[in-house]
Amino acid sequence: MNKKNIKSKGLLVPPIGRWNPTAFSGGGGTEAVAISPHDSNFIILNSDMSGVFISRDGGKTWRIIPFQQINACPYCSPVFHPINPNVIYAANGYAGELRVTRDGGTTWQAVGKNSPDGLRTITIDPLLPTRILAGHNNGLSLSEDNGESWRDIADIKDPVSHVYFSRANISNNRFMYAVTARVVYRSPNGSKWEVVYSVSESRKIVSFAGSSGEAEGDIVLYLLTADSSVKSGCEEEILISHDVGVRWEPVTSMPGHSNISLKERLPTGYLLANDVRRDTIYVVKKFYSPSDTVWRSDDRGYRWRQVAKA
């Protein structure tokens, strides 16, 4: 693996420790990763050289899925079904067409009538898993029958990079979210969408993450924005919302900014959160660095510690 081109998405790292090479290769970078919520040793990842790899032992050993079954899409992470551990949805190839496996990754089939291509992100409703939300190059699509049929929703014509189903009940609504490079949209039911946040022309939305429980109002949202013209990590800002996206404010501090110079700061690639550890947020940089790769906060961005280093 080219250490200078590590791109991790969806990979929750242990609290402390070193990164070590794993026993797979094939060229290119690892672009889209998913870990099973049923078995943390079950990992699937995409490369940017068409290979899709599976590990059943936490990354110690890997096997490549035959290309006749599925090719890697570097833009879209696979997603595990929240109930059936053998079902995984993924985008096929650079075209980003939807495929599904029902045997844990051995065989893959195309799925869905009018299913979108150009996929960029997929999520399954954790409380109603027949519903699948897909962001793609031309907007947003919803399936309510396990991906068998699809319809375009929302008047969004720009590529959608992030989608999220909230578990939290807010006045008898469970909100869903869709995010483009400049706008955060919210809907209580999938039919009516509203803009809850937007950035200026000089900035862009890099990443979005959410964490929610099933209690009334139990949701926190994170947003990473950056200067559109700056490639380093010096013009970044993480915003947090505790009121379903109505108000946003900067987190107390940015990871590493107190001890890493502006010139050495790497651009952030991803924010990672989950519905189990509600106060925990990860920041993952786009490229490998011995001093600035993965950071973790257990108090919603107030304090940070480095959790992956050379």
mmCIF file of C-alpha atoms in Angstrom:
data_model
loop_
_atom_site.group_PDB
_atom_site.id
_atom_site.type_symbol
_atom_site.label_atom_id
_atom_site.label_comp_id
_atom_site.label_asym_id
_atom_site.label_seq_id
_atom_site.Cartn_x
_atom_site.Cartn_y
_atom_site.Cartn_z
ATOM 1 C CA MET A 1 0.000 0.000 0.000
ATOM 2 C CA ASN A 2 1.291 3.434 -0.873
ATOM 3 C CA LYS A 3 1.487 5.144 2.516
ATOM 4 C CA LYS A 4 1.280 8.559 0.915
ATOM 5 C CA ASN A 5 -2.119 7.795 -0.525
ATOM 6 C CA ILE A 6 -4.067 6.233 2.294
ATOM 7 C CA LYS A 7 -7.678 7.316 2.201
ATOM 8 C CA SER A 8 -9.871 5.812 4.897
ATOM 9 C CA LYS A 9 -13.615 6.143 5.155
ATOM 10 C CA GLY A 10 -15.802 4.420 7.682
ATOM 11 C CA LEU A 11 -12.779 2.868 9.463
ATOM 12 C CA LEU A 12 -12.893 3.333 13.234
ATOM 13 C CA VAL A 13 -9.396 2.873 14.601
ATOM 14 C CA PRO A 14 -8.385 1.586 18.043
ATOM 15 C CA PRO A 15 -7.734 4.224 20.715
ATOM 16 C CA ILE A 16 -3.944 3.860 20.599
ATOM 17 C CA GLY A 17 -1.327 2.051 18.584
ATOM 18 C CA ARG A 18 0.684 2.029 15.407
ATOM 19 C CA TRP A 19 -0.363 1.468 11.809
ATOM 20 C CA ASN A 20 1.140 -1.611 10.160
ATOM 21 C CA PRO A 21 1.024 -2.769 6.529
ATOM 22 C CA THR A 22 -1.603 -5.413 5.748
ATOM 23 C CA ALA A 23 -1.154 -8.387 3.477
ATOM 24 C CA PHE A 24 -2.801 -7.237 0.278
ATOM 25 C CA SER A 25 -1.660 -5.240 -2.700
ATOM 26 C CA GLY A 26 -2.497 -4.575 -6.309
ATOM 27 C CA GLY A 27 -1.632 -0.955 -6.849
ATOM 28 C CA GLY A 28 -3.492 2.250 -6.268
ATOM 29 C CA GLY A 29 -5.031 3.598 -3.098
ATOM 30 C CA THR A 30 -7.763 2.328 -0.802
ATOM 31 C CA GLU A 31 -10.629 4.704 -1.352
ATOM 32 C CA ALA A 32 -13.828 3.449 0.303
ATOM 33 C CA VAL A 33 -14.028 1.230 3.391
ATOM 34 C CA ALA A 34 -16.909 -0.328 5.330
ATOM 35 C CA ILE A 35 -16.877 -2.404 8.526
ATOM 36 C CA SER A 36 -19.725 -4.739 9.379
ATOM 37 C CA PRO A 37 -21.839 -3.602 12.354
ATOM 38 C CA HIS A 38 -22.389 -7.304 13.093
ATOM 39 C CA ASP A 39 -18.720 -8.359 13.098
ATOM 40 C CA SER A 40 -15.924 -5.799 13.377
ATOM 41 C CA ASN A 41 -13.487 -8.277 11.806
ATOM 42 C CA PHE A 42 -15.469 -8.214 8.549
ATOM 43 C CA ILE A 43 -14.135 -5.400 6.348
ATOM 44 C CA ILE A 44 -14.757 -4.585 2.702
ATOM 45 C CA LEU A 45 -12.836 -1.925 0.800
ATOM 46 C CA ASN A 46 -12.488 -0.540 -2.703
ATOM 47 C CA SER A 47 -9.298 0.397 -4.495
ATOM 48 C CA ASP A 48 -8.963 2.865 -7.333
ATOM 49 C CA MET A 49 -7.575 0.116 -9.603
ATOM 50 C CA SER A 50 -10.898 -1.830 -9.809
ATOM 51 C CA GLY A 51 -10.228 -4.362 -7.041
ATOM 52 C CA VAL A 52 -12.709 -4.997 -4.208
ATOM 53 C CA PHE A 53 -11.137 -6.687 -1.180
ATOM 54 C CA ILE A 54 -12.667 -8.515 1.791
ATOM 55 C CA SER A 55 -11.106 -9.372 5.140
ATOM 56 C CA ARG A 56 -12.697 -11.626 7.757
ATOM 57 C CA ASP A 57 -9.980 -11.251 10.369
ATOM 58 C CA GLY A 58 -9.793 -7.532 10.986
ATOM 59 C CA GLY A 59 -7.440 -6.778 8.102
ATOM 60 C CA LYS A 60 -4.753 -9.401 8.748
ATOM 61 C CA THR A 61 -5.531 -11.261 5.527
ATOM 62 C CA TRP A 62 -7.473 -10.248 2.435
ATOM 63 C CA ARG A 63 -9.031 -11.795 -0.650
ATOM 64 C CA ILE A 64 -10.046 -10.042 -3.821
ATOM 65 C CA ILE A 65 -13.578 -10.494 -5.163
ATOM 66 C CA PRO A 66 -13.506 -11.721 -8.789
ATOM 67 C CA PHE A 67 -14.032 -8.840 -11.193
ATOM 68 C CA GLN A 68 -16.887 -10.754 -12.848
ATOM 69 C CA GLN A 69 -18.883 -10.168 -9.657
ATOM 70 C CA ILE A 70 -18.120 -6.527 -8.902
ATOM 71 C CA ASN A 71 -15.555 -3.831 -9.649
ATOM 72 C CA ALA A 72 -14.487 -1.166 -7.203
ATOM 73 C CA CYS A 73 -16.026 2.283 -7.137
ATOM 74 C CA PRO A 74 -13.564 4.649 -5.435
ATOM 75 C CA TYR A 75 -16.245 7.276 -4.843
ATOM 76 C CA CYS A 76 -18.798 5.284 -2.833
ATOM 77 C CA SER A 77 -18.328 3.129 0.268
ATOM 78 C CA PRO A 78 -20.255 -0.148 0.525
ATOM 79 C CA VAL A 79 -22.971 -0.328 3.172
ATOM 80 C CA PHE A 80 -23.931 -3.294 5.371
ATOM 81 C CA HIS A 81 -27.564 -4.136 6.042
ATOM 82 C CA PRO A 82 -28.377 -3.264 9.682
ATOM 83 C CA ILE A 83 -30.163 -6.583 10.345
ATOM 84 C CA ASN A 84 -28.968 -9.208 7.829
ATOM 85 C CA PRO A 85 -25.178 -9.610 8.165
ATOM 86 C CA ASN A 86 -24.871 -11.253 4.742
ATOM 87 C CA VAL A 87 -26.413 -8.386 2.761
ATOM 88 C CA ILE A 88 -24.150 -5.613 1.465
ATOM 89 C CA TYR A 89 -24.970 -2.912 -1.073
ATOM 90 C CA ALA A 90 -22.195 -1.361 -3.166
ATOM 91 C CA ALA A 91 -21.547 0.713 -6.255
ATOM 92 C CA ASN A 92 -20.096 -1.200 -9.204
ATOM 93 C CA GLY A 93 -17.136 0.333 -10.999
ATOM 94 C CA TYR A 94 -16.519 3.946 -11.893
ATOM 95 C CA ALA A 95 -20.007 4.083 -13.402
ATOM 96 C CA GLY A 96 -21.350 3.579 -9.870
ATOM 97 C CA GLU A 97 -24.216 1.181 -10.621
ATOM 98 C CA LEU A 98 -25.933 -0.455 -7.648
ATOM 99 C CA ARG A 99 -25.202 -4.092 -6.813
ATOM 100 C CA VAL A 100 -26.026 -6.293 -3.835
ATOM 101 C CA THR A 101 -24.644 -9.446 -2.279
ATOM 102 C CA ARG A 102 -26.783 -11.702 -0.104
ATOM 103 C CA ASP A 103 -24.081 -14.233 0.753
ATOM 104 C CA GLY A 104 -21.523 -12.064 2.493
ATOM 105 C CA GLY A 105 -19.684 -10.879 -0.598
ATOM 106 C CA THR A 106 -19.186 -14.048 -2.617
ATOM 107 C CA THR A 107 -21.663 -13.315 -5.408
ATOM 108 C CA TRP A 108 -23.080 -9.958 -6.514
ATOM 109 C CA GLN A 109 -26.094 -9.004 -8.619
ATOM 110 C CA ALA A 110 -27.499 -5.826 -10.111
ATOM 111 C CA VAL A 111 -30.556 -4.687 -8.181
ATOM 112 C CA GLY A 112 -33.454 -2.366 -8.729
ATOM 113 C CA LYS A 113 -35.659 -0.905 -11.398
ATOM 114 C CA ASN A 114 -34.595 2.620 -12.308
ATOM 115 C CA SER A 115 -31.779 2.394 -9.790
ATOM 116 C CA PRO A 116 -29.458 5.406 -9.969
ATOM 117 C CA ASP A 117 -25.947 5.237 -11.324
ATOM 118 C CA GLY A 118 -23.084 7.572 -10.605
ATOM 119 C CA LEU A 119 -23.455 6.630 -6.934
ATOM 120 C CA ARG A 120 -21.505 8.639 -4.380
ATOM 121 C CA THR A 121 -23.075 7.539 -1.094
ATOM 122 C CA ILE A 122 -25.593 4.968 0.179
ATOM 123 C CA THR A 123 -27.289 4.590 3.546
ATOM 124 C CA ILE A 124 -29.969 2.274 4.935
ATOM 125 C CA ASP A 125 -32.579 3.409 7.439
ATOM 126 C CA PRO A 126 -31.509 1.640 10.678
ATOM 127 C CA LEU A 127 -35.075 1.514 12.034
ATOM 128 C CA LEU A 128 -36.849 0.759 8.749
ATOM 129 C CA PRO A 129 -34.237 -1.074 6.657
ATOM 130 C CA THR A 130 -36.442 -1.467 3.602
ATOM 131 C CA ARG A 131 -35.645 2.214 2.961
ATOM 132 C CA ILE A 132 -32.391 3.063 1.185
ATOM 133 C CA LEU A 133 -31.222 6.584 0.421
ATOM 134 C CA ALA A 134 -28.694 7.087 -2.377
ATOM 135 C CA GLY A 135 -26.774 10.206 -3.317
ATOM 136 C CA HIS A 136 -25.424 10.334 -6.864
ATOM 137 C CA ASN A 137 -24.062 12.669 -9.519
ATOM 138 C CA ASN A 138 -27.506 13.946 -10.445
ATOM 139 C CA GLY A 139 -29.097 14.326 -7.024
ATOM 140 C CA LEU A 140 -30.917 12.058 -4.596
ATOM 141 C CA SER A 141 -32.961 8.848 -4.912
ATOM 142 C CA LEU A 142 -34.998 6.780 -2.455
ATOM 143 C CA SER A 143 -36.044 3.127 -2.419
ATOM 144 C CA GLU A 144 -38.656 1.834 0.014
ATOM 145 C CA ASP A 145 -38.487 -1.840 -0.996
ATOM 146 C CA ASN A 146 -34.897 -2.953 -0.366
ATOM 147 C CA GLY A 147 -33.623 -1.353 -3.546
ATOM 148 C CA GLU A 148 -36.014 -3.063 -5.947
ATOM 149 C CA SER A 149 -37.525 0.210 -7.191
ATOM 150 C CA TRP A 150 -36.346 3.802 -6.993
ATOM 151 C CA ARG A 151 -37.625 7.316 -7.380
ATOM 152 C CA ASP A 152 -35.842 10.635 -7.508
ATOM 153 C CA ILE A 153 -36.652 12.873 -4.564
ATOM 154 C CA ALA A 154 -35.921 16.514 -3.786
ATOM 155 C CA ASP A 155 -35.149 19.215 -6.289
ATOM 156 C CA ILE A 156 -31.408 18.640 -6.008
ATOM 157 C CA LYS A 157 -29.458 18.648 -9.261
ATOM 158 C CA ASP A 158 -25.929 18.759 -7.855
ATOM 159 C CA PRO A 159 -23.919 15.691 -6.821
ATOM 160 C CA VAL A 160 -24.887 14.465 -3.337
ATOM 161 C CA SER A 161 -21.850 13.346 -1.348
ATOM 162 C CA HIS A 162 -23.369 12.441 2.048
ATOM 163 C CA VAL A 163 -26.720 11.073 3.232
ATOM 164 C CA TYR A 164 -27.938 10.222 6.735
ATOM 165 C CA PHE A 165 -31.026 8.722 8.407
ATOM 166 C CA SER A 166 -31.568 9.943 11.965
ATOM 167 C CA ARG A 167 -32.819 7.551 14.639
ATOM 168 C CA ALA A 168 -34.112 10.393 16.784
ATOM 169 C CA ASN A 169 -37.807 11.225 16.894
ATOM 170 C CA ILE A 170 -38.423 14.968 16.596
ATOM 171 C CA SER A 171 -42.126 15.873 16.939
ATOM 172 C CA ASN A 172 -43.090 12.528 15.366
ATOM 173 C CA ASN A 173 -40.569 12.988 12.552
ATOM 174 C CA ARG A 174 -37.294 11.197 11.883
ATOM 175 C CA PHE A 175 -35.242 13.480 9.690
ATOM 176 C CA MET A 176 -33.094 12.428 6.772
ATOM 177 C CA TYR A 177 -30.235 14.538 5.443
ATOM 178 C CA ALA A 178 -28.528 15.050 2.086
ATOM 179 C CA VAL A 179 -25.372 17.083 1.556
ATOM 180 C CA THR A 180 -23.784 18.576 -1.555
ATOM 181 C CA ALA A 181 -20.558 20.557 -1.874
ATOM 182 C CA ARG A 182 -22.336 23.713 -0.688
ATOM 183 C CA VAL A 183 -25.693 22.850 0.903
ATOM 184 C CA VAL A 184 -27.145 20.701 3.711
ATOM 185 C CA TYR A 185 -30.747 19.595 3.042
ATOM 186 C CA ARG A 186 -33.200 18.103 5.551
ATOM 187 C CA SER A 187 -36.522 16.301 5.187
ATOM 188 C CA PRO A 188 -38.968 14.776 7.706
ATOM 189 C CA ASN A 189 -40.403 12.287 5.214
ATOM 190 C CA GLY A 190 -38.441 12.329 1.973
ATOM 191 C CA SER A 191 -40.981 14.353 0.012
ATOM 192 C CA LYS A 192 -40.410 17.882 1.283
ATOM 193 C CA TRP A 193 -36.817 19.109 1.579
ATOM 194 C CA GLU A 194 -35.445 22.341 2.996
ATOM 195 C CA VAL A 195 -32.038 23.980 3.119
ATOM 196 C CA VAL A 196 -30.715 24.103 6.689
ATOM 197 C CA TYR A 197 -27.177 25.245 5.962
ATOM 198 C CA SER A 198 -25.167 26.566 3.024
ATOM 199 C CA VAL A 199 -21.641 27.867 2.512
ATOM 200 C CA SER A 200 -20.414 30.817 0.479
ATOM 201 C CA GLU A 201 -18.917 30.500 -2.987
ATOM 202 C CA SER A 202 -15.435 30.726 -1.501
ATOM 203 C CA ARG A 203 -15.932 27.636 0.689
ATOM 204 C CA LYS A 204 -16.941 24.005 0.241
ATOM 205 C CA ILE A 205 -18.396 21.213 2.365
ATOM 206 C CA VAL A 206 -15.824 18.440 2.656
ATOM 207 C CA SER A 207 -17.522 15.968 4.986
ATOM 208 C CA PHE A 208 -20.644 15.394 7.094
ATOM 209 C CA ALA A 209 -21.414 12.989 9.945
ATOM 210 C CA GLY A 210 -24.313 12.341 12.284
ATOM 211 C CA SER A 211 -24.942 10.524 15.554
ATOM 212 C CA SER A 212 -28.406 9.896 16.958
ATOM 213 C CA GLY A 213 -30.349 7.791 19.439
ATOM 214 C CA GLU A 214 -34.025 6.920 19.540
ATOM 215 C CA ALA A 215 -34.872 9.322 22.363
ATOM 216 C CA GLU A 216 -36.730 12.538 21.602
ATOM 217 C CA GLY A 217 -34.339 15.055 20.073
ATOM 218 C CA ASP A 218 -31.264 12.885 20.583
ATOM 219 C CA ILE A 219 -29.139 13.909 17.583
ATOM 220 C CA VAL A 220 -25.839 15.671 16.927
ATOM 221 C CA LEU A 221 -24.567 16.638 13.470
ATOM 222 C CA TYR A 222 -21.059 17.547 12.327
ATOM 223 C CA LEU A 223 -19.942 19.424 9.236
ATOM 224 C CA LEU A 224 -16.449 20.029 7.880
ATOM 225 C CA THR A 225 -15.955 23.043 5.624
ATOM 226 C CA ALA A 226 -12.826 24.389 3.943
ATOM 227 C CA ASP A 227 -11.678 27.182 1.681
ATOM 228 C CA SER A 228 -12.345 26.165 -1.915
ATOM 229 C CA SER A 229 -8.983 27.389 -3.155
ATOM 230 C CA VAL A 230 -6.724 26.046 -0.387
ATOM 231 C CA LYS A 231 -5.413 22.478 -0.495
ATOM 232 C CA SER A 232 -3.793 22.400 2.942
ATOM 233 C CA GLY A 233 -5.611 21.956 6.233
ATOM 234 C CA CYS A 234 -5.166 25.543 7.423
ATOM 235 C CA GLU A 235 -8.537 26.947 6.317
ATOM 236 C CA GLU A 236 -10.758 24.199 7.727
ATOM 237 C CA GLU A 237 -13.579 24.441 10.247
ATOM 238 C CA ILE A 238 -15.678 21.781 11.962
ATOM 239 C CA LEU A 239 -19.215 22.861 12.804
ATOM 240 C CA ILE A 240 -21.630 21.133 15.185
ATOM 241 C CA SER A 241 -25.415 21.249 15.501
ATOM 242 C CA HIS A 242 -27.500 19.973 18.431
ATOM 243 C CA ASP A 243 -30.897 21.038 17.066
ATOM 244 C CA VAL A 244 -31.382 18.905 13.908
ATOM 245 C CA GLY A 245 -29.379 21.341 11.802
ATOM 246 C CA VAL A 246 -31.116 24.639 12.583
ATOM 247 C CA ARG A 247 -28.082 26.278 14.215
ATOM 248 C CA TRP A 248 -24.413 25.498 13.620
ATOM 249 C CA GLU A 249 -21.393 26.619 15.636
ATOM 250 C CA PRO A 250 -17.661 25.812 15.462
ATOM 251 C CA VAL A 251 -16.359 23.043 17.696
ATOM 252 C CA THR A 252 -14.141 24.262 20.503
ATOM 253 C CA SER A 253 -10.872 23.282 18.826
ATOM 254 C CA MET A 254 -9.453 21.733 15.675
ATOM 255 C CA PRO A 255 -7.317 18.591 16.059
ATOM 256 C CA GLY A 256 -3.577 19.195 15.968
ATOM 257 C CA HIS A 257 -3.772 22.925 15.355
ATOM 258 C CA SER A 258 -1.922 23.743 18.557
ATOM 259 C CA ASN A 259 1.199 21.715 17.743
ATOM 260 C CA ILE A 260 1.300 21.387 13.939
ATOM 261 C CA SER A 261 2.382 24.308 11.798
ATOM 262 C CA LEU A 262 0.111 25.723 9.115
ATOM 263 C CA LYS A 263 2.443 24.480 6.411
ATOM 264 C CA GLU A 264 2.422 20.910 7.771
ATOM 265 C CA ARG A 265 -1.314 20.560 8.292
ATOM 266 C CA LEU A 266 -2.839 18.025 5.946
ATOM 267 C CA PRO A 267 -6.285 18.480 4.418
ATOM 268 C CA THR A 268 -9.013 16.518 6.176
ATOM 269 C CA GLY A 269 -10.841 13.896 4.175
ATOM 270 C CA TYR A 270 -13.535 12.575 6.484
ATOM 271 C CA LEU A 271 -15.487 13.037 9.674
ATOM 272 C CA LEU A 272 -16.613 9.767 11.271
ATOM 273 C CA ALA A 273 -19.335 9.344 13.893
ATOM 274 C CA ASN A 274 -21.711 6.542 14.875
ATOM 275 C CA ASP A 275 -24.892 5.907 16.814
ATOM 276 C CA VAL A 276 -23.205 3.901 19.602
ATOM 277 C CA ARG A 277 -20.535 6.193 21.043
ATOM 278 C CA ARG A 278 -22.582 9.332 20.887
ATOM 279 C CA ASP A 279 -19.921 11.816 21.980
ATOM 280 C CA THR A 280 -17.106 10.422 19.831
ATOM 281 C CA ILE A 281 -16.010 11.993 16.543
ATOM 282 C CA TYR A 282 -13.032 11.051 14.363
ATOM 283 C CA VAL A 283 -11.137 13.274 11.944
ATOM 284 C CA VAL A 284 -9.288 11.386 9.199
ATOM 285 C CA LYS A 285 -6.807 13.198 6.971
ATOM 286 C CA LYS A 286 -6.699 12.534 3.234
ATOM 287 C CA PHE A 287 -3.058 11.483 3.173
ATOM 288 C CA TYR A 288 -0.635 9.651 5.415
ATOM 289 C CA SER A 289 1.523 11.603 7.852
ATOM 290 C CA PRO A 290 3.549 10.468 10.878
ATOM 291 C CA SER A 291 2.101 13.319 12.941
ATOM 292 C CA ASP A 292 -1.269 14.272 11.464
ATOM 293 C CA THR A 293 -3.423 11.356 10.248
ATOM 294 C CA VAL A 294 -6.296 10.288 12.548
ATOM 295 C CA TRP A 295 -7.627 12.257 15.520
ATOM 296 C CA ARG A 296 -10.358 11.399 18.011
ATOM 297 C CA SER A 297 -12.534 13.429 20.363
ATOM 298 C CA ASP A 298 -14.745 11.853 23.026
ATOM 299 C CA ASP A 299 -16.439 15.103 24.015
ATOM 300 C CA ARG A 300 -17.847 16.308 20.684
ATOM 301 C CA GLY A 301 -14.798 18.256 19.582
ATOM 302 C CA TYR A 302 -13.745 19.936 22.813
ATOM 303 C CA ARG A 303 -10.498 17.976 23.197
ATOM 304 C CA TRP A 304 -8.612 15.832 20.677
ATOM 305 C CA ARG A 305 -5.988 13.116 20.789
ATOM 306 C CA GLN A 306 -4.063 11.402 18.036
ATOM 307 C CA VAL A 307 -4.951 7.730 17.635
ATOM 308 C CA ALA A 308 -2.953 6.680 14.571
ATOM 309 C CA LYS A 309 0.708 7.427 14.051
ATOM 310 C CA ALA A 310 3.729 5.998 12.275
#
